[in-house]
mmCIF file of C-alpha atoms in Angstrom:
data_model
loop_
_atom_site.group_PDB
_atom_site.id
_atom_site.type_symbol
_atom_site.label_atom_id
_atom_site.label_comp_id
_atom_site.label_asym_id
_atom_site.label_seq_id
_atom_site.Cartn_x
_atom_site.Cartn_y
_atom_site.Cartn_z
ATOM 1 C CA UNK P 1 -2.123 -11.351 -2.032
ATOM 2 C CA UNK P 2 0.949 -10.240 -3.952
ATOM 3 C CA UNK P 3 1.777 -6.628 -4.643
ATOM 4 C CA UNK P 4 1.315 -7.268 -8.352
ATOM 5 C CA UNK P 5 -2.238 -8.499 -7.850
ATOM 6 C CA UNK P 6 -3.042 -5.724 -5.385
ATOM 7 C CA UNK P 7 -2.011 -3.080 -7.896
ATOM 8 C CA UNK P 8 -4.472 -4.529 -10.433
ATOM 9 C CA UNK P 9 -7.530 -4.220 -8.199
ATOM 10 C CA UNK P 10 -8.390 -0.675 -9.227
ATOM 11 C CA UNK P 11 -6.717 2.152 -11.139
ATOM 12 C CA UNK P 12 -4.515 4.386 -9.014
ATOM 13 C CA UNK P 13 -6.017 7.867 -8.542
ATOM 14 C CA UNK P 14 -4.541 10.819 -10.355
ATOM 15 C CA UNK P 15 -3.559 13.415 -7.746
ATOM 16 C CA UNK P 16 -4.291 16.197 -10.221
ATOM 17 C CA UNK P 17 -7.889 15.081 -10.920
ATOM 18 C CA UNK P 18 -9.033 13.126 -7.844
ATOM 19 C CA UNK P 19 -11.372 15.085 -5.542
ATOM 20 C CA UNK P 20 -9.391 16.447 -2.608
ATOM 21 C CA UNK P 21 -10.080 14.886 0.760
ATOM 22 C CA UNK P 22 -7.512 17.184 2.363
ATOM 23 C CA UNK P 23 -5.972 20.531 1.460
ATOM 24 C CA UNK P 24 -3.378 22.509 3.413
ATOM 25 C CA UNK P 25 -2.670 26.103 2.417
ATOM 26 C CA UNK P 26 0.309 28.100 3.742
ATOM 27 C CA UNK P 27 0.454 26.080 6.954
ATOM 28 C CA UNK P 28 2.886 27.351 9.572
ATOM 29 C CA UNK P 29 3.493 25.917 13.014
ATOM 30 C CA UNK P 30 5.703 27.894 15.370
ATOM 31 C CA UNK P 31 6.597 26.946 18.927
ATOM 32 C CA UNK P 32 7.676 29.841 21.132
ATOM 33 C CA UNK P 33 9.282 30.190 24.511
ATOM 34 C CA UNK P 34 10.510 33.363 26.150
ATOM 35 C CA UNK P 35 13.866 33.038 24.424
ATOM 36 C CA UNK P 36 13.457 30.687 21.435
ATOM 37 C CA UNK P 37 11.184 30.523 18.420
ATOM 38 C CA UNK P 38 11.131 27.193 16.597
ATOM 39 C CA UNK P 39 9.530 26.937 13.172
ATOM 40 C CA UNK P 40 8.225 23.363 12.904
ATOM 41 C CA UNK P 41 6.373 23.908 9.613
ATOM 42 C CA UNK P 42 7.078 26.678 7.140
ATOM 43 C CA UNK P 43 4.340 27.592 4.612
ATOM 44 C CA UNK P 44 3.347 24.043 3.715
ATOM 45 C CA UNK P 45 0.953 23.620 0.774
ATOM 46 C CA UNK P 46 -0.356 20.127 0.214
ATOM 47 C CA UNK P 47 -3.375 18.510 -1.431
ATOM 48 C CA UNK P 48 -4.275 14.853 -0.935
ATOM 49 C CA UNK P 49 -6.758 13.312 -3.356
ATOM 50 C CA UNK P 50 -9.329 10.748 -2.294
ATOM 51 C CA UNK P 51 -7.918 7.255 -2.655
ATOM 52 C CA UNK P 52 -4.251 8.313 -2.675
ATOM 53 C CA UNK P 53 -1.474 6.644 -0.721
ATOM 54 C CA UNK P 54 1.132 9.284 0.090
ATOM 55 C CA UNK P 55 4.423 8.974 1.982
ATOM 56 C CA UNK P 56 5.990 11.816 3.924
ATOM 57 C CA UNK P 57 9.747 11.538 4.411
ATOM 58 C CA UNK P 58 12.553 13.542 5.961
ATOM 59 C CA UNK P 59 15.103 13.482 8.772
ATOM 60 C CA UNK P 60 14.072 13.424 12.424
ATOM 61 C CA UNK P 61 12.855 16.803 13.607
ATOM 62 C CA UNK P 62 11.867 18.065 10.151
ATOM 63 C CA UNK P 63 8.171 18.481 11.039
ATOM 64 C CA UNK P 64 6.682 15.202 9.750
ATOM 65 C CA UNK P 65 4.871 14.218 12.950
ATOM 66 C CA UNK P 66 3.757 17.807 13.531
ATOM 67 C CA UNK P 67 2.228 17.797 10.071
ATOM 68 C CA UNK P 68 0.440 14.517 10.780
ATOM 69 C CA UNK P 69 -0.970 15.928 14.029
ATOM 70 C CA UNK P 70 -2.372 18.922 12.164
ATOM 71 C CA UNK P 71 -3.834 16.736 9.408
ATOM 72 C CA UNK P 72 -5.397 14.533 12.094
ATOM 73 C CA UNK P 73 -6.928 17.569 13.844
ATOM 74 C CA UNK P 74 -4.958 16.827 17.006
ATOM 75 C CA UNK P 75 -3.117 20.147 16.784
ATOM 76 C CA UNK P 76 -3.792 23.541 15.238
ATOM 77 C CA UNK P 77 -1.469 25.454 12.904
ATOM 78 C CA UNK P 78 -0.152 28.844 13.938
ATOM 79 C CA UNK P 79 -1.391 30.152 10.594
ATOM 80 C CA UNK P 80 -2.776 28.827 7.345
ATOM 81 C CA UNK P 81 -5.875 26.858 6.360
ATOM 82 C CA UNK P 82 -6.765 23.188 6.694
ATOM 83 C CA UNK P 83 -9.699 21.961 4.590
ATOM 84 C CA UNK P 84 -11.433 18.585 4.828
ATOM 85 C CA UNK P 85 -13.641 17.751 1.837
ATOM 86 C CA UNK P 86 -13.490 21.384 0.770
ATOM 87 C CA UNK P 87 -14.622 22.826 4.099
ATOM 88 C CA UNK P 88 -12.201 24.826 6.262
ATOM 89 C CA UNK P 89 -11.625 23.127 9.606
ATOM 90 C CA UNK P 90 -12.004 26.524 11.281
ATOM 91 C CA UNK P 91 -15.700 26.420 10.309
ATOM 92 C CA UNK P 92 -16.309 23.277 12.397
ATOM 93 C CA UNK P 93 -17.536 23.437 15.978
ATOM 94 C CA UNK P 94 -15.631 21.536 18.666
ATOM 95 C CA UNK P 95 -18.307 18.828 18.607
ATOM 96 C CA UNK P 96 -18.074 18.544 14.820
ATOM 97 C CA UNK P 97 -14.282 18.293 15.009
ATOM 98 C CA UNK P 98 -14.519 15.500 17.579
ATOM 99 C CA UNK P 99 -16.976 13.637 15.348
ATOM 100 C CA UNK P 100 -14.730 14.190 12.326
ATOM 101 C CA UNK P 101 -11.724 12.684 14.134
ATOM 102 C CA UNK P 102 -13.796 9.757 15.367
ATOM 103 C CA UNK P 103 -15.629 8.929 12.158
ATOM 104 C CA UNK P 104 -13.524 10.060 9.212
ATOM 105 C CA UNK P 105 -9.925 9.612 10.394
ATOM 106 C CA UNK P 106 -8.131 6.507 11.627
ATOM 107 C CA UNK P 107 -4.762 6.619 13.375
ATOM 108 C CA UNK P 108 -1.978 4.010 13.309
ATOM 109 C CA UNK P 109 1.081 4.655 15.470
ATOM 110 C CA UNK P 110 4.582 3.197 15.557
ATOM 111 C CA UNK P 111 4.160 2.025 19.156
ATOM 112 C CA UNK P 112 0.688 0.468 18.628
ATOM 113 C CA UNK P 113 -0.874 2.185 21.694
ATOM 114 C CA UNK P 114 -2.837 -0.905 22.664
ATOM 115 C CA UNK P 115 -4.175 -1.340 26.197
ATOM 116 C CA UNK P 116 -2.511 -4.409 27.691
ATOM 117 C CA UNK P 117 -5.367 -5.203 30.097
ATOM 118 C CA UNK P 118 -7.917 -5.387 27.267
ATOM 119 C CA UNK P 119 -8.377 -8.246 24.846
ATOM 120 C CA UNK P 120 -7.713 -7.807 21.141
ATOM 121 C CA UNK P 121 -11.458 -7.491 20.501
ATOM 122 C CA UNK P 122 -11.921 -4.919 23.255
ATOM 123 C CA UNK P 123 -8.970 -2.870 21.965
ATOM 124 C CA UNK P 124 -10.527 -2.720 18.505
ATOM 125 C CA UNK P 125 -13.958 -1.842 19.885
ATOM 126 C CA UNK P 126 -12.626 0.946 22.099
ATOM 127 C CA UNK P 127 -12.911 3.964 19.716
ATOM 128 C CA UNK P 128 -16.489 2.983 18.893
ATOM 129 C CA UNK P 129 -17.478 3.520 22.538
ATOM 130 C CA UNK P 130 -17.267 7.239 21.807
ATOM 131 C CA UNK P 131 -19.518 7.088 18.739
ATOM 132 C CA UNK P 132 -23.140 7.919 19.423
ATOM 133 C CA UNK P 133 -25.737 5.562 18.050
ATOM 134 C CA UNK P 134 -23.433 2.529 17.927
ATOM 135 C CA UNK P 135 -24.640 -0.144 20.338
ATOM 136 C CA UNK P 136 -22.707 -3.028 21.830
ATOM 137 C CA UNK P 137 -23.768 -5.562 19.194
ATOM 138 C CA UNK P 138 -22.788 -3.286 16.312
ATOM 139 C CA UNK P 139 -19.464 -2.444 17.994
ATOM 140 C CA UNK P 140 -18.627 -6.106 18.235
ATOM 141 C CA UNK P 141 -19.671 -6.801 14.636
ATOM 142 C CA UNK P 142 -17.533 -3.933 13.343
ATOM 143 C CA UNK P 143 -14.554 -5.013 15.427
ATOM 144 C CA UNK P 144 -14.832 -8.634 14.274
ATOM 145 C CA UNK P 145 -15.096 -7.541 10.644
ATOM 146 C CA UNK P 146 -11.998 -5.348 11.011
ATOM 147 C CA UNK P 147 -10.029 -8.157 12.649
ATOM 148 C CA UNK P 148 -11.065 -10.512 9.872
ATOM 149 C CA UNK P 149 -9.802 -7.997 7.299
ATOM 150 C CA UNK P 150 -6.350 -7.938 8.918
ATOM 151 C CA UNK P 151 -6.247 -11.706 9.366
ATOM 152 C CA UNK P 152 -6.641 -11.912 13.133
ATOM 153 C CA UNK P 153 -10.071 -13.501 13.583
ATOM 154 C CA UNK P 154 -8.489 -16.289 15.634
ATOM 155 C CA UNK P 155 -6.909 -13.874 18.113
ATOM 156 C CA UNK P 156 -9.932 -11.980 19.425
ATOM 157 C CA UNK P 157 -9.558 -13.211 23.022
ATOM 158 C CA UNK P 158 -5.787 -12.844 23.184
ATOM 159 C CA UNK P 159 -4.092 -9.938 24.936
ATOM 160 C CA UNK P 160 -1.453 -7.685 23.335
ATOM 161 C CA UNK P 161 1.328 -9.309 25.365
ATOM 162 C CA UNK P 162 0.487 -12.642 23.700
ATOM 163 C CA UNK P 163 1.022 -11.263 20.179
ATOM 164 C CA UNK P 164 4.052 -10.598 18.015
ATOM 165 C CA UNK P 165 4.934 -7.055 17.003
ATOM 166 C CA UNK P 166 3.425 -7.542 13.563
ATOM 167 C CA UNK P 167 0.211 -8.917 15.055
ATOM 168 C CA UNK P 168 -0.038 -5.983 17.451
ATOM 169 C CA UNK P 169 0.311 -3.582 14.547
ATOM 170 C CA UNK P 170 -2.437 -5.468 12.725
ATOM 171 C CA UNK P 171 -4.660 -4.993 15.788
ATOM 172 C CA UNK P 172 -3.853 -1.270 15.695
ATOM 173 C CA UNK P 173 -4.832 -1.158 12.020
ATOM 174 C CA UNK P 174 -8.048 -3.064 12.760
ATOM 175 C CA UNK P 175 -8.848 -0.523 15.478
ATOM 176 C CA UNK P 176 -8.385 2.264 12.947
ATOM 177 C CA UNK P 177 -10.580 0.432 10.406
ATOM 178 C CA UNK P 178 -13.446 -0.416 12.754
ATOM 179 C CA UNK P 179 -14.840 3.097 12.530
ATOM 180 C CA UNK P 180 -14.952 3.005 8.723
ATOM 181 C CA UNK P 181 -12.556 5.934 8.148
ATOM 182 C CA UNK P 182 -11.962 7.528 4.764
ATOM 183 C CA UNK P 183 -8.477 8.642 5.793
ATOM 184 C CA UNK P 184 -5.815 6.684 7.693
ATOM 185 C CA UNK P 185 -2.820 8.516 9.150
ATOM 186 C CA UNK P 186 0.080 6.149 9.812
ATOM 187 C CA UNK P 187 3.092 7.399 11.785
ATOM 188 C CA UNK P 188 6.046 5.054 11.141
ATOM 189 C CA UNK P 189 3.762 1.977 11.063
ATOM 190 C CA UNK P 190 6.669 -0.402 10.305
ATOM 191 C CA UNK P 191 9.274 1.389 12.441
ATOM 192 C CA UNK P 192 9.214 -1.113 15.321
ATOM 193 C CA UNK P 193 9.104 -4.198 13.103
ATOM 194 C CA UNK P 194 11.710 -6.386 11.447
ATOM 195 C CA UNK P 195 11.896 -6.385 7.658
ATOM 196 C CA UNK P 196 9.609 -9.394 7.177
ATOM 197 C CA UNK P 197 6.885 -8.078 9.463
ATOM 198 C CA UNK P 198 7.338 -4.609 7.977
ATOM 199 C CA UNK P 199 6.658 -5.998 4.499
ATOM 200 C CA UNK P 200 3.511 -7.730 5.757
ATOM 201 C CA UNK P 201 2.153 -4.524 7.279
ATOM 202 C CA UNK P 202 3.016 -2.560 4.154
ATOM 203 C CA UNK P 203 1.232 -5.131 1.979
ATOM 204 C CA UNK P 204 -1.814 -4.827 4.240
ATOM 205 C CA UNK P 205 -1.866 -1.036 3.912
ATOM 206 C CA UNK P 206 -1.517 -1.309 0.135
ATOM 207 C CA UNK P 207 -4.434 -3.737 0.037
ATOM 208 C CA UNK P 208 -6.627 -1.427 2.128
ATOM 209 C CA UNK P 209 -5.774 1.451 -0.183
ATOM 210 C CA UNK P 210 -6.157 -0.313 -3.505
ATOM 211 C CA UNK P 211 -9.021 -2.678 -2.721
ATOM 212 C CA UNK P 212 -11.063 -0.554 -0.321
ATOM 213 C CA UNK P 213 -10.090 2.904 -1.553
ATOM 214 C CA UNK P 214 -8.947 4.156 1.868
ATOM 215 C CA UNK P 215 -6.799 7.286 1.595
ATOM 216 C CA UNK P 216 -3.526 6.834 3.498
ATOM 217 C CA UNK P 217 -0.907 9.370 4.554
ATOM 218 C CA UNK P 218 2.150 7.607 5.974
ATOM 219 C CA UNK P 219 5.159 9.131 7.706
ATOM 220 C CA UNK P 220 8.206 6.902 7.231
ATOM 221 C CA UNK P 221 12.000 6.798 7.262
ATOM 222 C CA UNK P 222 11.999 3.722 5.032
ATOM 223 C CA UNK P 223 12.792 4.634 1.426
ATOM 224 C CA UNK P 224 11.925 1.118 0.240
ATOM 225 C CA UNK P 225 8.437 1.314 1.739
ATOM 226 C CA UNK P 226 7.900 4.883 0.541
ATOM 227 C CA UNK P 227 8.616 3.946 -3.057
ATOM 228 C CA UNK P 228 5.639 1.564 -3.013
ATOM 229 C CA UNK P 229 3.259 4.478 -2.495
ATOM 230 C CA UNK P 230 1.913 6.784 -5.193
ATOM 231 C CA UNK P 231 3.681 9.948 -4.052
ATOM 232 C CA UNK P 232 6.617 10.754 -1.819
ATOM 233 C CA UNK P 233 6.671 14.208 -0.227
ATOM 234 C CA UNK P 234 9.978 15.167 1.332
ATOM 235 C CA UNK P 235 10.558 17.619 4.164
ATOM 236 C CA UNK P 236 13.640 19.312 5.546
ATOM 237 C CA UNK P 237 13.637 21.774 8.460
ATOM 238 C CA UNK P 238 9.877 22.202 8.291
ATOM 239 C CA UNK P 239 9.714 22.947 4.568
ATOM 240 C CA UNK P 240 8.700 20.849 1.583
ATOM 241 C CA UNK P 241 11.736 20.215 -0.579
ATOM 242 C CA UNK P 242 10.164 17.914 -3.177
#
């Protein structure tokens, strides 16, 4: 599917009117040692509407990955408030937070993080092992459906070492999709790929966003890829600059 046809699938959401899936208010993240205090994030305020595709850009060390870890509930801010669907994360119990990460959020990393000793199908099924009430048959059905969506139905019994970089990233995206997340966090998803494979992965993410309505927050160094998304948020030294 071409980018032109993808963009016609549904209207792009208006960030000002779309219901917020995520809201950050005055987020600070400070790392301290006995002698040094490093401000990774400095009073960040950010709202992401449901169905948006947002890029986060900035030089290395500006706080992009730290921000993604906080959005993904993998890390806690030093101060400030994180809200998911209008509810402060601080109000969730540890069990609720674990369920939120497992069910609502999907993660896609630059380095794929696939397990080499597991087949493609088993890699995609893996996060569903930690979801209560999902049996083996349903896990397999979800994994197969996700692999079909990323165009890898014929590779279910292959191992990561038998795949190209672009195919491995597609497996990683399928793994994120298998749980039916509303929000995908992608950390440099095309960073390890050549330009052709990078375009394929970007087209796939655009399709997931515009056909399926999945909200995506993507950290990237690639200006060309960022300009395909609905908003570009730029960081420098832990602060939003645009």
